[in-house]
Coordinates of C-alpha atoms in Angstrom, one line a residue:
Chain A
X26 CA -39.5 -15.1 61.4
X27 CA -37.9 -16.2 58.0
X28 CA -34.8 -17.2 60.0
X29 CA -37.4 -20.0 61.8
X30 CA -38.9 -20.8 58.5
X31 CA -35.2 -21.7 57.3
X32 CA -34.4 -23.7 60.3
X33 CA -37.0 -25.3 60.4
X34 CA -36.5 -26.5 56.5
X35 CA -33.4 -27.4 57.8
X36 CA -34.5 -30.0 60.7
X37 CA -37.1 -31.3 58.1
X38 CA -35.2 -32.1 55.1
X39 CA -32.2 -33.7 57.7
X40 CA -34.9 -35.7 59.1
X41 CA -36.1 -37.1 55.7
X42 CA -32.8 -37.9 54.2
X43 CA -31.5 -39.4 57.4
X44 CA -34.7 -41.2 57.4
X45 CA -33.5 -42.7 53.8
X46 CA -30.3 -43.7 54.4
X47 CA -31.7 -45.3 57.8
X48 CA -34.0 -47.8 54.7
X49 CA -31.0 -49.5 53.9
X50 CA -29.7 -50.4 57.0
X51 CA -32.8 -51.5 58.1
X52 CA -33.6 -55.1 55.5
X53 CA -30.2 -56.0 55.8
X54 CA -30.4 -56.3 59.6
X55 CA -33.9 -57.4 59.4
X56 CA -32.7 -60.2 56.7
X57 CA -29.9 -61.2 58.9
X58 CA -31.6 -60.9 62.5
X59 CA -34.0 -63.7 61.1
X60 CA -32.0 -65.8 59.7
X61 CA -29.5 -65.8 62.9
X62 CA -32.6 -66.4 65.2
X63 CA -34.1 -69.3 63.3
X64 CA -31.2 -70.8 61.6
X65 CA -28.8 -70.8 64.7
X66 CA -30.7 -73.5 66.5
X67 CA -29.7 -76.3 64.0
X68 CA -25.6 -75.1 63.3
X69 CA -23.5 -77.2 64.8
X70 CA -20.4 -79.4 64.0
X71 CA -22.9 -82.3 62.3
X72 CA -24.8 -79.7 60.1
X73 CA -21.3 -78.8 59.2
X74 CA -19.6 -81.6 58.3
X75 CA -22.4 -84.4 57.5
X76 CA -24.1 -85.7 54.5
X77 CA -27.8 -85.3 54.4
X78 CA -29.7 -87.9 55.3
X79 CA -33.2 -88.8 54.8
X80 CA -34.1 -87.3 51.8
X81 CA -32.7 -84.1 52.9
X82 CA -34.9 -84.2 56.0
X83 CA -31.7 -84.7 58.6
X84 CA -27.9 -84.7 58.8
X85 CA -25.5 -81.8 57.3
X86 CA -25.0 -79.8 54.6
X87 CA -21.5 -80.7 53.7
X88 CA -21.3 -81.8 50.2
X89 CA -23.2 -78.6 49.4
X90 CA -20.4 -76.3 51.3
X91 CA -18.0 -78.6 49.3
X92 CA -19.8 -77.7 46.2
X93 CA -20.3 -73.9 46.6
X94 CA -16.2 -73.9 47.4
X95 CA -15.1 -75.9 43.9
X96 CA -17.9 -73.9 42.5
X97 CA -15.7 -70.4 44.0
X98 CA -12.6 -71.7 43.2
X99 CA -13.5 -73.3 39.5
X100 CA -14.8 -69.8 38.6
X101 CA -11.6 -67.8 40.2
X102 CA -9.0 -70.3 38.1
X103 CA -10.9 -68.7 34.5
X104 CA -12.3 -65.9 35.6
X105 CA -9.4 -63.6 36.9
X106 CA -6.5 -64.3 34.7
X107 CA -9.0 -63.5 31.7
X108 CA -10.5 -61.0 34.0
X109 CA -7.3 -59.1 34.4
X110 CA -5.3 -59.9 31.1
X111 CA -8.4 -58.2 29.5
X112 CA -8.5 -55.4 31.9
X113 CA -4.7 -55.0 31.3
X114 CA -5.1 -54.9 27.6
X115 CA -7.9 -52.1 27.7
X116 CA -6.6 -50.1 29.7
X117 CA -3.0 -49.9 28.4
X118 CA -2.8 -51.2 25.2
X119 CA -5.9 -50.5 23.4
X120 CA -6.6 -47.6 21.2
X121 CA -9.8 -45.5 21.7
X122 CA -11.3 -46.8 18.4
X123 CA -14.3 -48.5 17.1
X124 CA -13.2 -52.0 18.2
X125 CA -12.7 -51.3 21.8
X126 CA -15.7 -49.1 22.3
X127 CA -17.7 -52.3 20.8
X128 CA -16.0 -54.3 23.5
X129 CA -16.4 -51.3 26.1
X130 CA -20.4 -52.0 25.1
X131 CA -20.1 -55.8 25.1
X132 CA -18.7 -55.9 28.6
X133 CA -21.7 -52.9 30.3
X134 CA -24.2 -55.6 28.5
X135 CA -22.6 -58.5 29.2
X136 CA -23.1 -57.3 33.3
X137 CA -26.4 -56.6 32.8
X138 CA -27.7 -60.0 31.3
X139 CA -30.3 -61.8 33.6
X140 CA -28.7 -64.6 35.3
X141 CA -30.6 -67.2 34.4
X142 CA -30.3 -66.2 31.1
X143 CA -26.0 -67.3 31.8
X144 CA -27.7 -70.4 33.0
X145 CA -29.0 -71.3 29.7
X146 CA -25.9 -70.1 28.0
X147 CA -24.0 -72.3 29.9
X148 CA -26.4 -75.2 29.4
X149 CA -25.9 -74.7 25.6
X150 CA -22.6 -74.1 25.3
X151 CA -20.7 -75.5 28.1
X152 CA -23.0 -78.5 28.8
X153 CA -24.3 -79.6 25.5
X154 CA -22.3 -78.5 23.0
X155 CA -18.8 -79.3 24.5
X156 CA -19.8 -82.1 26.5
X157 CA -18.7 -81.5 29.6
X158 CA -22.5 -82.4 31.0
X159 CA -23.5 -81.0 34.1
X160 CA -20.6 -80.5 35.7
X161 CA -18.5 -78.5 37.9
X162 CA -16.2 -77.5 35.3
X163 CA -19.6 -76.5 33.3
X164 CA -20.8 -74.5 35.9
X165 CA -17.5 -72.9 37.1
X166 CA -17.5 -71.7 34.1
X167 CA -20.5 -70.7 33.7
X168 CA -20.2 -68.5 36.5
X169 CA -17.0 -67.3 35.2
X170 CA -18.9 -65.9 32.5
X171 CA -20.8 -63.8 34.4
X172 CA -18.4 -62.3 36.6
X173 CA -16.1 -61.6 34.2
X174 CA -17.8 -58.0 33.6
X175 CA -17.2 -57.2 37.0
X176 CA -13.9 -58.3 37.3
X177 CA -12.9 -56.4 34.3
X178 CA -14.6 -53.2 35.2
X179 CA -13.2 -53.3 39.0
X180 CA -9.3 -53.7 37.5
X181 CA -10.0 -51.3 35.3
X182 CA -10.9 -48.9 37.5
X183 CA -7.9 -49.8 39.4
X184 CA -5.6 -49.7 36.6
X185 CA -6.6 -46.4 35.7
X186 CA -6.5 -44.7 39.3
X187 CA -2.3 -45.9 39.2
X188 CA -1.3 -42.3 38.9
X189 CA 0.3 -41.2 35.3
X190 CA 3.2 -40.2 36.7
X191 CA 3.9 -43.7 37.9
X192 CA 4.1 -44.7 34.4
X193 CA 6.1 -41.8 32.9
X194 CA 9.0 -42.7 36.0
X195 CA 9.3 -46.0 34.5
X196 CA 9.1 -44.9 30.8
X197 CA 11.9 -42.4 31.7
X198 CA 13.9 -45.1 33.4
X199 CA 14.0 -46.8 30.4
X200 CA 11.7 -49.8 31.3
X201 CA 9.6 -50.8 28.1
X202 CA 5.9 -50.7 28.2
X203 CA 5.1 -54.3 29.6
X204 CA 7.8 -53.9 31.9
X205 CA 6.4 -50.6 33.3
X206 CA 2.9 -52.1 33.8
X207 CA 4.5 -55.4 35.3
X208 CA 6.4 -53.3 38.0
X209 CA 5.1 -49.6 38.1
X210 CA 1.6 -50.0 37.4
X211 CA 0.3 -53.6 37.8
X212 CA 1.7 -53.7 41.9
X213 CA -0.6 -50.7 43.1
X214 CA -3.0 -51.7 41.4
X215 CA -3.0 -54.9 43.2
X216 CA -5.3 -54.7 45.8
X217 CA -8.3 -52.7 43.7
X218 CA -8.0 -56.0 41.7
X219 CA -8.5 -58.1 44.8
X220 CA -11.2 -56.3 45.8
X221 CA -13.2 -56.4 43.1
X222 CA -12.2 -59.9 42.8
X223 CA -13.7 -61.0 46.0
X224 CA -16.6 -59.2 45.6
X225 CA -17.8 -60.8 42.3
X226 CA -16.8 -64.5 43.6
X227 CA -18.7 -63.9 46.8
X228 CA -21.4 -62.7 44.2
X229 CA -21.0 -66.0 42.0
X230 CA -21.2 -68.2 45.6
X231 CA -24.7 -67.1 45.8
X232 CA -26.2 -67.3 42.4
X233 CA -29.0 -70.2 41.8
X234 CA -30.1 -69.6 38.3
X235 CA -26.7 -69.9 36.3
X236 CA -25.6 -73.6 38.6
X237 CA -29.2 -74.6 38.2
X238 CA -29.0 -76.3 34.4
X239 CA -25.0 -76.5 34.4
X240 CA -24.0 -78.4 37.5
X241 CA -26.4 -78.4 40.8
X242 CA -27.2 -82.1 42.1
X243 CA -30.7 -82.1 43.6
X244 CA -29.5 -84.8 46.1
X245 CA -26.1 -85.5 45.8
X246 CA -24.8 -87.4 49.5
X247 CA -21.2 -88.3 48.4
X248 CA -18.6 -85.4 47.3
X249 CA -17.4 -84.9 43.8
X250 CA -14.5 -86.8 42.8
X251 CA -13.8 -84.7 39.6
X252 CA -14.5 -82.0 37.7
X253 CA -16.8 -83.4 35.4
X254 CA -18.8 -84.9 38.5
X255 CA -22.1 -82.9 39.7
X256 CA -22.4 -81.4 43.0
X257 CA -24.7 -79.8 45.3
X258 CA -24.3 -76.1 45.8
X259 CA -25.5 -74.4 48.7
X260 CA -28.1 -72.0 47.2
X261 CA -29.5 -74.1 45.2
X262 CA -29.3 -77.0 48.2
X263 CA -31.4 -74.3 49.9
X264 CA -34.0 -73.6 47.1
X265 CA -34.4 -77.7 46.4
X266 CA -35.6 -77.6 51.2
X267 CA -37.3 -74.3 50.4
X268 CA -40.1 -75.9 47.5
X269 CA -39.2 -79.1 46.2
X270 CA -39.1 -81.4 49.5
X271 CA -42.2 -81.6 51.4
X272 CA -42.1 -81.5 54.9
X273 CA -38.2 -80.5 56.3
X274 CA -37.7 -78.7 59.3
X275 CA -38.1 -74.9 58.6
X276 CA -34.5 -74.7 60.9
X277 CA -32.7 -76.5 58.3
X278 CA -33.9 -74.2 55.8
X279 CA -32.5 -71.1 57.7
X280 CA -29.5 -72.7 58.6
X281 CA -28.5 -73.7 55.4
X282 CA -29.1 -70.0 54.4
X283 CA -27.0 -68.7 57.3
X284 CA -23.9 -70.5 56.3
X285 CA -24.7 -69.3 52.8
X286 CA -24.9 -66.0 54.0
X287 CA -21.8 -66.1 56.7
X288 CA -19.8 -67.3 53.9
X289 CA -20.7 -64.0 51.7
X290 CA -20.2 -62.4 55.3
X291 CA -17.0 -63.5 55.6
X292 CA -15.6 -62.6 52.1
X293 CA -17.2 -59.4 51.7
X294 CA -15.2 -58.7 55.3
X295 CA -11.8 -59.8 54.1
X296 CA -12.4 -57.8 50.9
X297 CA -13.3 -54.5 53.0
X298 CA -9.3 -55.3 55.2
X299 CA -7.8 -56.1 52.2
X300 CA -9.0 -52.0 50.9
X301 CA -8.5 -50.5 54.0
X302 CA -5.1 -52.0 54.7
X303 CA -3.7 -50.7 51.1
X304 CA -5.8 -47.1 51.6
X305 CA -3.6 -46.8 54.8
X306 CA -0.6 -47.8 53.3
X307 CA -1.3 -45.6 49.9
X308 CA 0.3 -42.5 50.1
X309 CA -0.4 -40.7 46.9
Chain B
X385 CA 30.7 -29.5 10.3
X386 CA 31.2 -32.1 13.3
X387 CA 31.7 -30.8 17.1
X388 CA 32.5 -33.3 19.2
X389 CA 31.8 -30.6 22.0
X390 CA 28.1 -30.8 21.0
X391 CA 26.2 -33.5 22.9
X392 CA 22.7 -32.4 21.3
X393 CA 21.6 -30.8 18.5
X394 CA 18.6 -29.6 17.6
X395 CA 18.2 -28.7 13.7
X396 CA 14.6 -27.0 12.4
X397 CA 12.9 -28.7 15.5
X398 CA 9.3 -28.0 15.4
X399 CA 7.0 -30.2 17.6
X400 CA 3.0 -29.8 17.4
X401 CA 0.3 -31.5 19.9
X402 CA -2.8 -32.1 17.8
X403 CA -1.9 -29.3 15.2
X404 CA -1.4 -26.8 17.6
X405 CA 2.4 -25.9 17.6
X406 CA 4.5 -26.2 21.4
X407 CA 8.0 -25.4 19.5
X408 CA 8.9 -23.5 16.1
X409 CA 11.5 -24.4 14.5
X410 CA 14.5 -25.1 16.7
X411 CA 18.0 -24.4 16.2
X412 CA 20.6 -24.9 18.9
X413 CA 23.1 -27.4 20.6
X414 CA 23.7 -28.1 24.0
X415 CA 27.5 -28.6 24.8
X416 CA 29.0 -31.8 26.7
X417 CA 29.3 -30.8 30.5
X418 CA 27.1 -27.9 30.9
X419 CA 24.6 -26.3 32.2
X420 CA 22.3 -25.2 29.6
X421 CA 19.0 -23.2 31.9
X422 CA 16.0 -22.7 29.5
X423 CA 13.6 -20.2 31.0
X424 CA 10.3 -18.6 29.7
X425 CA 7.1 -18.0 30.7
X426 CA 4.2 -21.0 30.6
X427 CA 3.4 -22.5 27.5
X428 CA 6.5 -21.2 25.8
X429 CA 7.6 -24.8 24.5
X430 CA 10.2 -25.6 27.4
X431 CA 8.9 -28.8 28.8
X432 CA 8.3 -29.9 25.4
X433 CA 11.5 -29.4 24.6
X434 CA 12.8 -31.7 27.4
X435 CA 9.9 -34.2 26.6
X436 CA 11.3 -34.6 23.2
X437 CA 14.7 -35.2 24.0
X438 CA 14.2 -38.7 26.1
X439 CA 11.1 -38.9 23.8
X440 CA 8.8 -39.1 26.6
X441 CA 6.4 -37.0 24.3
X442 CA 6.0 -40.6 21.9
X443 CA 3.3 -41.3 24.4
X444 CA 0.9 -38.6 23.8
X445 CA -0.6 -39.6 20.6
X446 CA -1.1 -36.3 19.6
X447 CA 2.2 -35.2 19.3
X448 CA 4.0 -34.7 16.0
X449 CA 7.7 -33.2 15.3
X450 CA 10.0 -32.7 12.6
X451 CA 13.8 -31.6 12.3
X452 CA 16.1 -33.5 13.8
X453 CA 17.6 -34.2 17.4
X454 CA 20.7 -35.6 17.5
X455 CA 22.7 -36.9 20.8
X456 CA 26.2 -38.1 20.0
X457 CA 25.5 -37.4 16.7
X458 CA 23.4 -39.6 16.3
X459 CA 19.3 -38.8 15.6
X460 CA 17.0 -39.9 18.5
X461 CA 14.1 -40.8 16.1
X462 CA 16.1 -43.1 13.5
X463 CA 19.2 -44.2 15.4
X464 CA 18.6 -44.8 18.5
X465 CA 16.6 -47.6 20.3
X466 CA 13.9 -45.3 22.5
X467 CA 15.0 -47.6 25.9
X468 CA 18.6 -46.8 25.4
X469 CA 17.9 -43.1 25.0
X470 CA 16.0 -43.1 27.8
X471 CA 18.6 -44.7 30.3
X472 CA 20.9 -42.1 28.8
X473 CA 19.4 -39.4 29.0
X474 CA 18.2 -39.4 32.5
X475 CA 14.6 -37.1 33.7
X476 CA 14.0 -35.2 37.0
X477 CA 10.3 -34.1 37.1
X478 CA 8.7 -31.1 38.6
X479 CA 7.1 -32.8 41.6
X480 CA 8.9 -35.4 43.7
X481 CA 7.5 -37.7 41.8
X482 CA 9.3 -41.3 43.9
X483 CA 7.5 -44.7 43.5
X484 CA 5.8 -45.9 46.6
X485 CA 8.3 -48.4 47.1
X486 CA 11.3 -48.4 49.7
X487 CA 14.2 -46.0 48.7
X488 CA 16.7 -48.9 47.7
X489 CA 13.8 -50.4 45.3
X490 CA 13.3 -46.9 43.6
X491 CA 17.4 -47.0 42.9
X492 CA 17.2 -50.3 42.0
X493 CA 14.2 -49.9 39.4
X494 CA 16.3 -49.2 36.2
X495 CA 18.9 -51.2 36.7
X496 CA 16.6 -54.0 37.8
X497 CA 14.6 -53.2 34.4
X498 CA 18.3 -53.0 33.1
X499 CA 18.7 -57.1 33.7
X500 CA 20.6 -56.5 36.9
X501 CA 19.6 -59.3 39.5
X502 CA 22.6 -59.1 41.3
X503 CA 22.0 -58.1 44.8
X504 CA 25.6 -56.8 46.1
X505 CA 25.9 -54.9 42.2
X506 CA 22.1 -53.1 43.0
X507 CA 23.6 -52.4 46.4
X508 CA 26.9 -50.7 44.9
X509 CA 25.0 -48.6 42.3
X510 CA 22.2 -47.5 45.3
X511 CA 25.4 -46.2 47.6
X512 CA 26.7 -45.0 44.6
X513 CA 24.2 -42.9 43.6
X514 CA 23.0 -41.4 46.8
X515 CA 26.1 -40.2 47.3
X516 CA 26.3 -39.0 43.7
X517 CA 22.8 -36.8 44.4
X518 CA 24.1 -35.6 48.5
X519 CA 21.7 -38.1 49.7
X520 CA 24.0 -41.1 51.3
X521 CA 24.7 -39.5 54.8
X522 CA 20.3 -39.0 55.1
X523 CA 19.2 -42.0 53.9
X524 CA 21.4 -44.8 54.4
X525 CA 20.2 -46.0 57.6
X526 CA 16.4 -46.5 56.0
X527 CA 17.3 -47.6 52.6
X528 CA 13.8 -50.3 53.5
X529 CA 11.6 -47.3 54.4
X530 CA 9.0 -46.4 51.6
X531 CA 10.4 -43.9 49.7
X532 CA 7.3 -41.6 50.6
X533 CA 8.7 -41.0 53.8
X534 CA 11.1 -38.4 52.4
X535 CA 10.8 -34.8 52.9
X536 CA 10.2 -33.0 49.5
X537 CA 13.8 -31.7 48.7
X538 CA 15.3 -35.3 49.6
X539 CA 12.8 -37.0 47.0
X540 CA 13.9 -34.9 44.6
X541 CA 17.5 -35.8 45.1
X542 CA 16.5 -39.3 45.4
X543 CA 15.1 -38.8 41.8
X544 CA 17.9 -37.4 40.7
X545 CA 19.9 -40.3 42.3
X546 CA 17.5 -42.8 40.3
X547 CA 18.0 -41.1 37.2
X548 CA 22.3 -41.8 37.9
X549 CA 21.9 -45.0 38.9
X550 CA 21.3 -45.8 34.9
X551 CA 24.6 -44.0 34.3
X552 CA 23.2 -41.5 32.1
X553 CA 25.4 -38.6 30.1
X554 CA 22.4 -36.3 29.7
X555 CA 20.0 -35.3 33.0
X556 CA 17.1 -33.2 32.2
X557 CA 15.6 -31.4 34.8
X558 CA 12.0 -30.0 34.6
X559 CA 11.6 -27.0 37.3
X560 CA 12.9 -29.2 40.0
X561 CA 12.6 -27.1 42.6
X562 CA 9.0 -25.8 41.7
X563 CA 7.7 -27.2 44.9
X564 CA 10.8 -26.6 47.1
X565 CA 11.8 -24.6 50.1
X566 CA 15.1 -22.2 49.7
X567 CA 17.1 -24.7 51.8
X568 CA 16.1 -27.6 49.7
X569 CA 16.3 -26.0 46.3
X570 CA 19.7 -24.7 47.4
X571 CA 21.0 -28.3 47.8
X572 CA 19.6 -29.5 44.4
X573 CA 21.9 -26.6 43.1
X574 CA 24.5 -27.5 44.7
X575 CA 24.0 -31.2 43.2
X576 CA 23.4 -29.6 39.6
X577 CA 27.1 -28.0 39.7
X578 CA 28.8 -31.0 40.9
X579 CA 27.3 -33.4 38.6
X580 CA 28.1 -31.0 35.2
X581 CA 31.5 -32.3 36.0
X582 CA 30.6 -35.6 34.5
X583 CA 26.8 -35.0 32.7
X584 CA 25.5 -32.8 30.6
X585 CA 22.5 -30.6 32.4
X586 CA 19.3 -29.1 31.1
X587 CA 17.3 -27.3 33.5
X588 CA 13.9 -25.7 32.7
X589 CA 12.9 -23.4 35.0
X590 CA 10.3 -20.6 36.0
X591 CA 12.7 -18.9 38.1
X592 CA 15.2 -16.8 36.2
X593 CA 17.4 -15.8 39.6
X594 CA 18.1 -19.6 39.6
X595 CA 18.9 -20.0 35.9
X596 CA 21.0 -17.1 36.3
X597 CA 22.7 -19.1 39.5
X598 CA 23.6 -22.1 37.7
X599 CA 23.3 -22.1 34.4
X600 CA 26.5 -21.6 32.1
X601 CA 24.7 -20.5 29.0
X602 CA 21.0 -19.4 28.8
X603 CA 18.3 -20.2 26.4
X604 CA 15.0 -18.1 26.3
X605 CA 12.1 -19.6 24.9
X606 CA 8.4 -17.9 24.0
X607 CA 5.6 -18.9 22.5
X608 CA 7.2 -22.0 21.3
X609 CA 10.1 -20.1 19.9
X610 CA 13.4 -19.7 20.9
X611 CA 13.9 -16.2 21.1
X612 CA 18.0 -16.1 22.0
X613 CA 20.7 -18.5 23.6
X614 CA 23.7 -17.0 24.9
X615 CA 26.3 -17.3 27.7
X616 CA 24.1 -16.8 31.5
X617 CA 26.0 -13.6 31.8
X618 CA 25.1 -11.9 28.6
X619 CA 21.5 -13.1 28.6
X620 CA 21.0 -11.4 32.5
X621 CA 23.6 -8.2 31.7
X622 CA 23.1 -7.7 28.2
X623 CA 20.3 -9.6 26.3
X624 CA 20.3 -8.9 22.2
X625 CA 16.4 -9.2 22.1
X626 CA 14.2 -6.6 23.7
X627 CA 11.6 -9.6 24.6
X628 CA 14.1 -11.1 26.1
X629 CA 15.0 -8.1 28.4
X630 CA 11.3 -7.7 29.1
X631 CA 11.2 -11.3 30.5
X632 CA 14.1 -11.0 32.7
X633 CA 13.3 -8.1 34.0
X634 CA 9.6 -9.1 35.0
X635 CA 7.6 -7.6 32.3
X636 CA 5.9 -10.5 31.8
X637 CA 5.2 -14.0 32.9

């Protein structure tokens, strides 16, 4: 009888947690079922590689893609050399005293600062006060900004999962201290780096609010010849069909935000080989 | 009283980690081309010894020593440069402990540190020192392979080959066998006796049979103090100190 009862409890709480984890899947194939099913109708080689037309109402999405791309790469180029040097410098150099636990608490608040809120900062800073105007070297940085947290955090964590021993080899070897994290520490921690890397960018690809006052073009048909020109960026191309122009085609809409999303996809996925190739190949 | 005979000397060597004291007040020497086995049971101040002497210890901040080491007569702390002391006096650590990099990369990685570039110089110094630590004839056909790849006892040899391919005087070898199977641990021996010809050997180890197999003179440590250092025979056959007898003969530890 109380062997029943137990089993029973068993098949329950299973059924409940499995239930839970089944929540997660289900939105994210929801989100990306309708998008694929409405959006796919309008993607082909034009909506690719075309400049809108008609207020927005026909042709491609290209100088938006273009955007979103400079946008990526602007905010790789000062984001992961600070990213890293910083990451390097806490976890190896630092001492554990008052001035790195204020930066330790700098860098958890810094992550968790609104976005829009890095917007304005941008505006302010990057925008107005140095006079790079709206811009794609004022938004890449911008968005720079806001990843940096991540990046940090992610090669830290890396950093710091480089076994001890590693280090101590090199020490023993005779290698100095920058040597030893150039060659003994800073390799295998390599691809936790990446990782991280590529999942911030891919974060900083989608972001409206921070591009919104620092470089996004609301109608931009012509690609940016430098980096102080504006650009379009895809989600905020797809927020300007979504509200601000009366009457487009609901496909354009969801196609825009299928190459938005396939683009995330897509990095995401080459972040995910990129840690399961090294996890293979790690053998300690 | 100078003896050139003396490679190291310790003089009032006390070493503490955060207060707490690892060694008391050290006095010894180790002697050029020996084999100087310190046994003892855990926590009795061995591996700190060892640490001390390529001053791997300067990385925990909490250690603290005073007294004097001196190597070629010379004090670690105040006259030598910490890299230079380290590429002469070579470590093996407990575990296998190779970098997950090919087997001619971990030989090449002091040299390379060293300001060698030169391919076909790296090359002679990784022949030479695989055949130095018995390891040439086993591994010379995957010198590319990941270093990982090795069986346990042949890691350990190819640490002890890194470790000569700085051309060190001192090696220092920290239970090397702990994790070793009879065959392999036989082999490291065999190295350890052929390379006294030209280094000068410390080996800490938990197993007194093998101090007693290699070792030409034999220190005992215990709770940070070195309780008496003496030829291996007359530690093993007749041992001045009572504690000393009680260790060997498995009274504790």
């Amino acid at each position: 009888m109380k062997l029943g009862n137990a089993k029973l409890e068993e098949k329950v709480v299973f059924f409940f947690l499995f239930l839970s984890t089944l929540m997660i899947v289900v939105p994210v194939v929801l989100v990306i079922a309708v998008i694929i099913s409405r959006g796919s109708s309008v993607l082909n080689w034009e909506f690719l590689t075309a400049m809108p037309r008609s207020g927005m109402r026909a042709g491609g999405i290209f100088p938006a893609i273009v955007g979103t791309f400079y946008l990526v790469a602007g905010t790789l180029i000062f984001a992961l050399p600070i990213g890293i040097f910083s990451a390097i410098y806490l976890s190896e150099y630092s001492k554990r005293n008052l001035l790195t636990r204020i930066i330790e608490l700098a860098i958890v608040n810094l992550a968790g600062v609104p976005s829009v809120v890095y917007g304005l900062f941008g505006l302010g800073l990057f925008v107005v006060f140095l006079k790079f105007g709206a811009s794609i070297l004022a938004g890449s940085l911008t968005l720079a900004v806001m990843v940096l947290p991540v990046i940090i955090t992610a090669s830290r964590e890396a950093l710091q999962s480089v076994p001890k021993t590693f280090r101590e080899v090199s020490y023993s070897l005779g290698a100095t201290k920058w040597q030893t994290i150039r060659h003994a520490v800073l390799p295998h921690a390599l691809p936790g780096i990446l990782t991280g890397a590529i999942l911030s960018l891919s974060r900083a690809a989608g972001e409206t609010a921070p591009i919104l006052f620092t470089v996004a073009a609301f109608y931009l048909p012509r690609l940016p010849k430098s980096v102080f020109d504006q650009a379009m960026a895809l989600p905020y191309h797809l927020y300007v069909l979504s509200t601000q122009v009366p009457n487009v085609r609901l496909e354009l809409q969801y196609g825009t935000a299928l190459v938005l999303v396939g683009l995330i996809v897509g990095a995401n996925l080459i972040a995910v080989v990129i840690r399961s190739y090294f996890r293979a190949k790690k053998q300690w | 009283m100078v003896n050139t005979d003396q490679k190291i000397q310790i003089q009032n060597l006390t070493v503490t980690y955060a207060g707490v004291p690892a060694l008391k007040n050290a006095n010894f020497f180790v002697q050029e081309n020996e084999i100087l086995g310190i046994i003892g049971p855990a926590n009795s101040g061995k591996t700190t010894f060892l640490r001390t002497l390529n001053r791997l210890n300067d990385l925990d901040p909490r250690y603290q020593y005073s007294g004097e080491v001196l190597i070629d007569q010379k004090d670690i702390y105040r006259k030598w440069n910490v890299f230079e002391l380290r590429k002469k006096v070579g470590m093996v650590f407990a575990l296998p402990s190779p970098l997950p990099i090919s087997i001619f990369e971990n030989l090449a990685y002091g040299p390379r540190r060293d300001g060698i570039s030169n391919r076909k110089r790296l090359e002679e110094i990784v022949e030479q020192s695989l055949k130095a630590a018995f390891l040439w004839d086993e591994a010379k056909d995957r010198l590319q392979e990941s270093a990982m790849k090795l069986s346990g006892g042949q890691q350990q040899r190819l640490c002890i080959a890194r470790t000569l391919a700085l051309e060190p005087e001192v090696i220092l070898f920290d239970e090397p066998c702990s994790g070793l199977d009879p065959i392999s641990t036989a082999k490291i021996e065999d190295a350890m006796r052929e390379l006294k010809k030209k280094y000068t050997l410390i080996l800490v180890t938990n197993n007194t049979k093998q101090a007693a197999r290699v070792s030409d003179r034999v220190a005992f440590f215990l709770m940070g103090e070195l309780v008496e250092i003496d030829q291996a025979q007359k530690i093993f056959t007749i041992p001045k100190d009572k504690r000393t007898e009680g260790y060997i003969s498995g009274r504790y530890g």
